[in-house]
PDB file of C-alpha atoms in Angstrom:
ATOM      1  CA  MET A   1     160.827  50.125 112.779  1.00  0.00           C
ATOM      2  CA  ASN A   2     159.632  49.797 116.312  1.00  0.00           C
ATOM      3  CA  LEU A   3     157.813  46.930 117.907  1.00  0.00           C
ATOM      4  CA  ASN A   4     154.339  48.469 117.458  1.00  0.00           C
ATOM      5  CA  ASP A   5     154.881  48.909 113.707  1.00  0.00           C
ATOM      6  CA  GLN A   6     156.013  45.308 113.397  1.00  0.00           C
ATOM      7  CA  LEU A   7     152.958  44.065 115.289  1.00  0.00           C
ATOM      8  CA  GLU A   8     150.641  46.150 113.099  1.00  0.00           C
ATOM      9  CA  SER A   9     152.198  44.812 109.915  1.00  0.00           C
ATOM     10  CA  CYS A  10     151.888  41.238 111.205  1.00  0.00           C
ATOM     11  CA  ALA A  11     148.251  41.858 112.115  1.00  0.00           C
ATOM     12  CA  THR A  12     147.620  43.258 108.633  1.00  0.00           C
ATOM     13  CA  LEU A  13     149.219  40.183 107.031  1.00  0.00           C
ATOM     14  CA  LEU A  14     147.177  37.848 109.204  1.00  0.00           C
ATOM     15  CA  THR A  15     143.988  39.710 108.312  1.00  0.00           C
ATOM     16  CA  LEU A  16     144.795  39.531 104.606  1.00  0.00           C
ATOM     17  CA  GLY A  17     145.645  35.842 104.941  1.00  0.00           C
ATOM     18  CA  SER A  18     142.406  35.056 106.725  1.00  0.00           C
ATOM     19  CA  ASP A  19     140.360  36.880 104.039  1.00  0.00           C
ATOM     20  CA  ARG A  20     142.146  34.892 101.383  1.00  0.00           C
ATOM     21  CA  SER A  21     141.648  31.602 103.204  1.00  0.00           C
ATOM     22  CA  ARG A  22     138.014  32.536 103.876  1.00  0.00           C
ATOM     23  CA  ARG A  23     137.446  33.072 100.125  1.00  0.00           C
ATOM     24  CA  LEU A  24     139.201  29.789  99.377  1.00  0.00           C
ATOM     25  CA  ARG A  25     136.986  27.978 101.916  1.00  0.00           C
ATOM     26  CA  ARG A  26     133.874  29.496 100.345  1.00  0.00           C
ATOM     27  CA  GLY A  27     134.989  28.205  96.958  1.00  0.00           C
ATOM     28  CA  ILE A  28     135.562  24.710  98.327  1.00  0.00           C
ATOM     29  CA  GLN A  29     132.182  24.745 100.074  1.00  0.00           C
ATOM     30  CA  SER A  30     130.496  25.781  96.832  1.00  0.00           C
ATOM     31  CA  LEU A  31     132.220  22.945  94.982  1.00  0.00           C
ATOM     32  CA  GLU A  32     131.196  20.459  97.673  1.00  0.00           C
ATOM     33  CA  ALA A  33     127.582  21.658  97.431  1.00  0.00           C
ATOM     34  CA  VAL A  34     127.598  21.371  93.633  1.00  0.00           C
ATOM     35  CA  LEU A  35     128.839  17.777  93.919  1.00  0.00           C
ATOM     36  CA  ALA A  36     126.682  16.694  96.870  1.00  0.00           C
ATOM     37  CA  ILE A  37     123.272  18.196  96.016  1.00  0.00           C
ATOM     38  CA  PRO A  38     122.588  15.990  92.930  1.00  0.00           C
ATOM     39  CA  VAL A  39     123.494  12.867  94.903  1.00  0.00           C
ATOM     40  CA  LEU A  40     121.224  13.930  97.761  1.00  0.00           C
ATOM     41  CA  LEU A  41     118.364  14.699  95.340  1.00  0.00           C
ATOM     42  CA  ILE A  42     118.636  11.278  93.702  1.00  0.00           C
ATOM     43  CA  ALA A  43     118.696   9.650  97.150  1.00  0.00           C
ATOM     44  CA  MET A  44     115.582  11.614  98.116  1.00  0.00           C
ATOM     45  CA  PHE A  45     113.794  10.586  94.899  1.00  0.00           C
ATOM     46  CA  ALA A  46     114.798   6.970  95.550  1.00  0.00           C
ATOM     47  CA  PHE A  47     113.267   7.217  99.008  1.00  0.00           C
ATOM     48  CA  PHE A  48     109.989   8.511  97.523  1.00  0.00           C
ATOM     49  CA  GLN A  49     109.913   5.713  94.940  1.00  0.00           C
ATOM     50  CA  PHE A  50     111.166   2.679  96.847  1.00  0.00           C
ATOM     51  CA  GLY A  51     109.279   3.370 100.094  1.00  0.00           C
ATOM     52  CA  PRO A  52     105.841   2.989  98.465  1.00  0.00           C
ATOM     53  CA  LEU A  53     107.211   0.216  96.230  1.00  0.00           C
ATOM     54  CA  VAL A  54     108.106  -1.935  99.237  1.00  0.00           C
ATOM     55  CA  THR A  55     104.819  -1.101 100.973  1.00  0.00           C
ATOM     56  CA  VAL A  56     102.722  -2.121  97.957  1.00  0.00           C
ATOM     57  CA  GLN A  57     104.817  -5.268  97.430  1.00  0.00           C
ATOM     58  CA  GLN A  58     104.166  -6.313 101.031  1.00  0.00           C
ATOM     59  CA  ALA A  59     100.451  -5.606 100.596  1.00  0.00           C
ATOM     60  CA  VAL A  60     100.283  -7.721  97.416  1.00  0.00           C
ATOM     61  CA  THR A  61     102.043 -10.560  99.224  1.00  0.00           C
ATOM     62  CA  GLN A  62      99.669 -10.262 102.182  1.00  0.00           C
ATOM     63  CA  ALA A  63      96.626 -10.172  99.886  1.00  0.00           C
ATOM     64  CA  THR A  64      97.804 -13.333  98.136  1.00  0.00           C
ATOM     65  CA  ILE A  65      98.337 -15.198 101.406  1.00  0.00           C
ATOM     66  CA  GLU A  66      95.026 -14.009 102.903  1.00  0.00           C
ATOM     67  CA  THR A  67      93.065 -14.933  99.765  1.00  0.00           C
ATOM     68  CA  ALA A  68      94.587 -18.407  99.614  1.00  0.00           C
ATOM     69  CA  ARG A  69      93.796 -18.948 103.291  1.00  0.00           C
ATOM     70  CA  GLU A  70      90.203 -17.699 102.991  1.00  0.00           C
ATOM     71  CA  ILE A  71      89.342 -19.810  99.955  1.00  0.00           C
ATOM     72  CA  SER A  72      90.804 -22.872 101.640  1.00  0.00           C
ATOM     73  CA  LYS A  73      88.388 -22.278 104.532  1.00  0.00           C
ATOM     74  CA  VAL A  74      85.417 -22.532 102.152  1.00  0.00           C
ATOM     75  CA  HIS A  75      84.290 -26.148 102.127  1.00  0.00           C
ATOM     76  CA  LYS A  76      84.444 -27.364  98.514  1.00  0.00           C
ATOM     77  CA  PHE A  77      85.476 -24.067  96.941  1.00  0.00           C
ATOM     78  CA  ASP A  78      84.084 -23.905  93.395  1.00  0.00           C
ATOM     79  CA  LEU A  79      85.547 -21.690  90.660  1.00  0.00           C
ATOM     80  CA  SER A  80      82.197 -21.567  88.859  1.00  0.00           C
ATOM     81  CA  ASP A  81      80.300 -20.355  91.956  1.00  0.00           C
ATOM     82  CA  SER A  82      80.043 -16.558  91.978  1.00  0.00           C
ATOM     83  CA  ALA A  83      79.666 -16.492  95.790  1.00  0.00           C
ATOM     84  CA  ASP A  84      82.982 -18.328  96.202  1.00  0.00           C
ATOM     85  CA  LEU A  85      84.666 -15.977  93.729  1.00  0.00           C
ATOM     86  CA  ALA A  86      83.223 -13.010  95.636  1.00  0.00           C
ATOM     87  CA  VAL A  87      84.976 -14.284  98.790  1.00  0.00           C
ATOM     88  CA  ALA A  88      88.324 -14.174  97.000  1.00  0.00           C
ATOM     89  CA  GLU A  89      87.623 -10.785  95.421  1.00  0.00           C
ATOM     90  CA  ASN A  90      86.517  -9.267  98.737  1.00  0.00           C
ATOM     91  CA  VAL A  91      89.697 -10.382 100.501  1.00  0.00           C
ATOM     92  CA  VAL A  92      91.913  -8.899  97.778  1.00  0.00           C
ATOM     93  CA  ASN A  93      89.928  -5.648  97.791  1.00  0.00           C
ATOM     94  CA  GLU A  94      90.054  -5.429 101.579  1.00  0.00           C
ATOM     95  CA  VAL A  95      93.833  -5.818 101.784  1.00  0.00           C
ATOM     96  CA  LEU A  96      94.784  -3.754  98.715  1.00  0.00           C
ATOM     97  CA  GLY A  97      92.007  -1.167  99.028  1.00  0.00           C
ATOM     98  CA  VAL A  98      94.137   0.766 101.507  1.00  0.00           C
ATOM     99  CA  HIS A  99      96.487   1.532  98.601  1.00  0.00           C
ATOM    100  CA  GLY A 100      93.702   2.369  96.157  1.00  0.00           C
ATOM    101  CA  ILE A 101      94.040  -0.937  94.311  1.00  0.00           C
ATOM    102  CA  GLN A 102      90.870  -2.928  93.542  1.00  0.00           C
ATOM    103  CA  VAL A 103      90.153  -6.046  91.494  1.00  0.00           C
ATOM    104  CA  GLY A 104      88.027  -4.037  89.045  1.00  0.00           C
ATOM    105  CA  ASN A 105      90.828  -1.519  88.407  1.00  0.00           C
ATOM    106  CA  SER A 106      93.156  -1.983  85.491  1.00  0.00           C
ATOM    107  CA  GLY A 107      96.561  -3.321  86.348  1.00  0.00           C
ATOM    108  CA  LEU A 108      95.532  -6.071  88.794  1.00  0.00           C
ATOM    109  CA  LEU A 109      94.916  -9.689  87.836  1.00  0.00           C
ATOM    110  CA  VAL A 110      93.881 -12.391  90.310  1.00  0.00           C
ATOM    111  CA  ILE A 111      94.405 -15.992  89.164  1.00  0.00           C
ATOM    112  CA  LEU A 112      92.580 -18.669  91.162  1.00  0.00           C
ATOM    113  CA  GLU A 113      93.423 -22.319  90.560  1.00  0.00           C
ATOM    114  CA  ASP A 114      92.130 -25.590  91.924  1.00  0.00           C
ATOM    115  CA  ILE A 115      92.116 -29.100  90.542  1.00  0.00           C
ATOM    116  CA  SER A 116      89.078 -28.354  88.352  1.00  0.00           C
ATOM    117  CA  GLY A 117      90.618 -25.423  86.475  1.00  0.00           C
ATOM    118  CA  VAL A 118      91.625 -21.761  86.388  1.00  0.00           C
ATOM    119  CA  LYS A 119      89.625 -18.571  86.907  1.00  0.00           C
ATOM    120  CA  CYS A 120      91.074 -15.105  86.234  1.00  0.00           C
ATOM    121  CA  LEU A 121      89.563 -11.969  87.770  1.00  0.00           C
ATOM    122  CA  GLY A 122      90.480  -8.376  87.094  1.00  0.00           C
ATOM    123  CA  ASP A 123      92.374  -6.717  84.267  1.00  0.00           C
ATOM    124  CA  ALA A 124      91.326  -8.241  80.938  1.00  0.00           C
ATOM    125  CA  LEU A 125      94.427  -6.810  79.238  1.00  0.00           C
ATOM    126  CA  LEU A 126      96.672  -8.933  81.450  1.00  0.00           C
ATOM    127  CA  GLU A 127      94.629 -12.121  80.917  1.00  0.00           C
ATOM    128  CA  PRO A 128      95.826 -13.213  77.470  1.00  0.00           C
ATOM    129  CA  THR A 129      99.488 -13.144  78.452  1.00  0.00           C
ATOM    130  CA  HIS A 130      99.335 -14.051  82.143  1.00  0.00           C
ATOM    131  CA  CYS A 131      96.262 -16.240  82.679  1.00  0.00           C
ATOM    132  CA  PRO A 132      97.276 -19.910  82.314  1.00  0.00           C
ATOM    133  CA  ALA A 133      95.283 -22.170  80.014  1.00  0.00           C
ATOM    134  CA  SER A 134      95.351 -25.094  82.422  1.00  0.00           C
ATOM    135  CA  THR A 135      95.823 -25.555  86.139  1.00  0.00           C
ATOM    136  CA  SER A 136      99.069 -26.579  87.791  1.00  0.00           C
ATOM    137  CA  VAL A 137      97.265 -27.869  90.893  1.00  0.00           C
ATOM    138  CA  THR A 138      97.402 -31.659  91.206  1.00  0.00           C
ATOM    139  CA  ASP A 139      95.690 -32.234  94.552  1.00  0.00           C
ATOM    140  CA  ALA A 140      91.965 -31.788  95.229  1.00  0.00           C
ATOM    141  CA  ALA A 141      92.686 -30.165  98.599  1.00  0.00           C
ATOM    142  CA  GLU A 142      95.035 -27.543  97.164  1.00  0.00           C
ATOM    143  CA  TYR A 143      94.262 -24.004  96.047  1.00  0.00           C
ATOM    144  CA  LYS A 144      96.654 -21.673  94.304  1.00  0.00           C
ATOM    145  CA  VAL A 145      96.255 -17.882  94.197  1.00  0.00           C
ATOM    146  CA  THR A 146      98.427 -15.614  92.058  1.00  0.00           C
ATOM    147  CA  LEU A 147      98.218 -11.819  92.070  1.00  0.00           C
ATOM    148  CA  ILE A 148      99.817  -9.818  89.280  1.00  0.00           C
ATOM    149  CA  LEU A 149     100.008  -6.047  89.679  1.00  0.00           C
ATOM    150  CA  ARG A 150     101.231  -3.816  86.860  1.00  0.00           C
ATOM    151  CA  LEU A 151     103.354  -1.173  88.602  1.00  0.00           C
ATOM    152  CA  GLU A 152     102.602   1.662  86.195  1.00  0.00           C
ATOM    153  CA  ASN A 153      98.926   1.499  87.295  1.00  0.00           C
ATOM    154  CA  SER A 154      99.752   1.345  91.000  1.00  0.00           C
ATOM    155  CA  PRO A 155     100.049   4.271  93.432  1.00  0.00           C
ATOM    156  CA  ILE A 156     103.856   4.127  93.226  1.00  0.00           C
ATOM    157  CA  PRO A 157     105.413   7.332  91.844  1.00  0.00           C
ATOM    158  CA  ASN A 158     107.818   6.790  88.955  1.00  0.00           C
ATOM    159  CA  VAL A 159     110.155   9.637  89.919  1.00  0.00           C
ATOM    160  CA  LEU A 160     113.372   7.869  88.914  1.00  0.00           C
ATOM    161  CA  GLY A 161     112.174   7.077  85.389  1.00  0.00           C
ATOM    162  CA  SER A 162     114.617   9.562  83.878  1.00  0.00           C
ATOM    163  CA  TYR A 163     117.480   7.945  85.834  1.00  0.00           C
ATOM    164  CA  CYS A 164     116.983   4.513  84.191  1.00  0.00           C
ATOM    165  CA  VAL A 165     114.940   3.133  87.104  1.00  0.00           C
ATOM    166  CA  ASP A 166     111.669   3.021  85.192  1.00  0.00           C
ATOM    167  CA  LEU A 167     108.631   1.123  86.496  1.00  0.00           C
ATOM    168  CA  SER A 168     106.851   1.018  83.122  1.00  0.00           C
ATOM    169  CA  ASN A 169     106.041  -2.531  81.991  1.00  0.00           C
ATOM    170  CA  LYS A 170     107.123  -3.965  85.357  1.00  0.00           C
ATOM    171  CA  TYR A 171     104.954  -6.298  87.470  1.00  0.00           C
ATOM    172  CA  PHE A 172     104.672  -7.729  90.934  1.00  0.00           C
ATOM    173  CA  GLN A 173     103.688 -11.381  90.721  1.00  0.00           C
ATOM    174  CA  VAL A 174     103.096 -13.274  93.944  1.00  0.00           C
ATOM    175  CA  THR A 175     101.753 -16.821  94.289  1.00  0.00           C
ATOM    176  CA  SER A 176     100.478 -18.559  97.385  1.00  0.00           C
ATOM    177  CA  VAL A 177      99.276 -22.136  97.792  1.00  0.00           C
ATOM    178  CA  SER A 178      96.952 -23.276 100.556  1.00  0.00           C
ATOM    179  CA  ARG A 179      95.384 -26.529 101.581  1.00  0.00           C
ATOM    180  CA  ASN A 180      91.869 -27.351 102.679  1.00  0.00           C
ATOM    181  CA  TYR A 181      92.175 -30.139 105.221  1.00  0.00           C
ATOM    182  CA  CYS A 182      88.411 -30.725 105.163  1.00  0.00           C
ATOM    183  CA  VAL A 183      88.626 -32.117 101.626  1.00  0.00           C
ATOM    184  CA  MET A 184      89.960 -35.621 101.380  1.00  0.00           C
ATOM    185  CA  PRO A 185      92.931 -35.871  98.996  1.00  0.00           C
ATOM    186  CA  SER A 186      92.390 -37.843  95.817  1.00  0.00           C
ATOM    187  CA  THR A 187      93.755 -41.389  95.877  1.00  0.00           C
ATOM    188  CA  SER A 188      94.148 -41.857  92.143  1.00  0.00           C
TER     189      SER A 188
END
């Protein structure tokens, strides 16, 4: 066997070895894809669920703070005055309207409290369980606003419901307290 024959046989062995290793690599790549694709899909679904979830949660928090601040600006805010209640409703609608959430829609409850009592606006189905019977405000200059949003009625997709991350029967509840410094505190 001369040198050329030996080189040809080595080249043939190398070619066969590279085909075999190429097939083995393809098998490993297929296995990696089978293992990685479900994880990547769940991560993508989580992105589509938790991105809007955080955005809506921030909007509910902002709406609560803005409403508390606006009603504290009204001199002698009165829960029985429809004009004063309209101020609170307009602020909530303005902040949450960007997300398609309004006070009249089901799934949103606005609880307004001052020293005189409690007024609930919005979803009547949430009222019996979430609207307090009496106020927790103890100072005449204080106002308390609570927003409760049922997540299944919000614009948040429930794409991870089949992966045990279900938004059904879940709520955002945010409370903000403000003070009206134009009203003299009670001295009793």
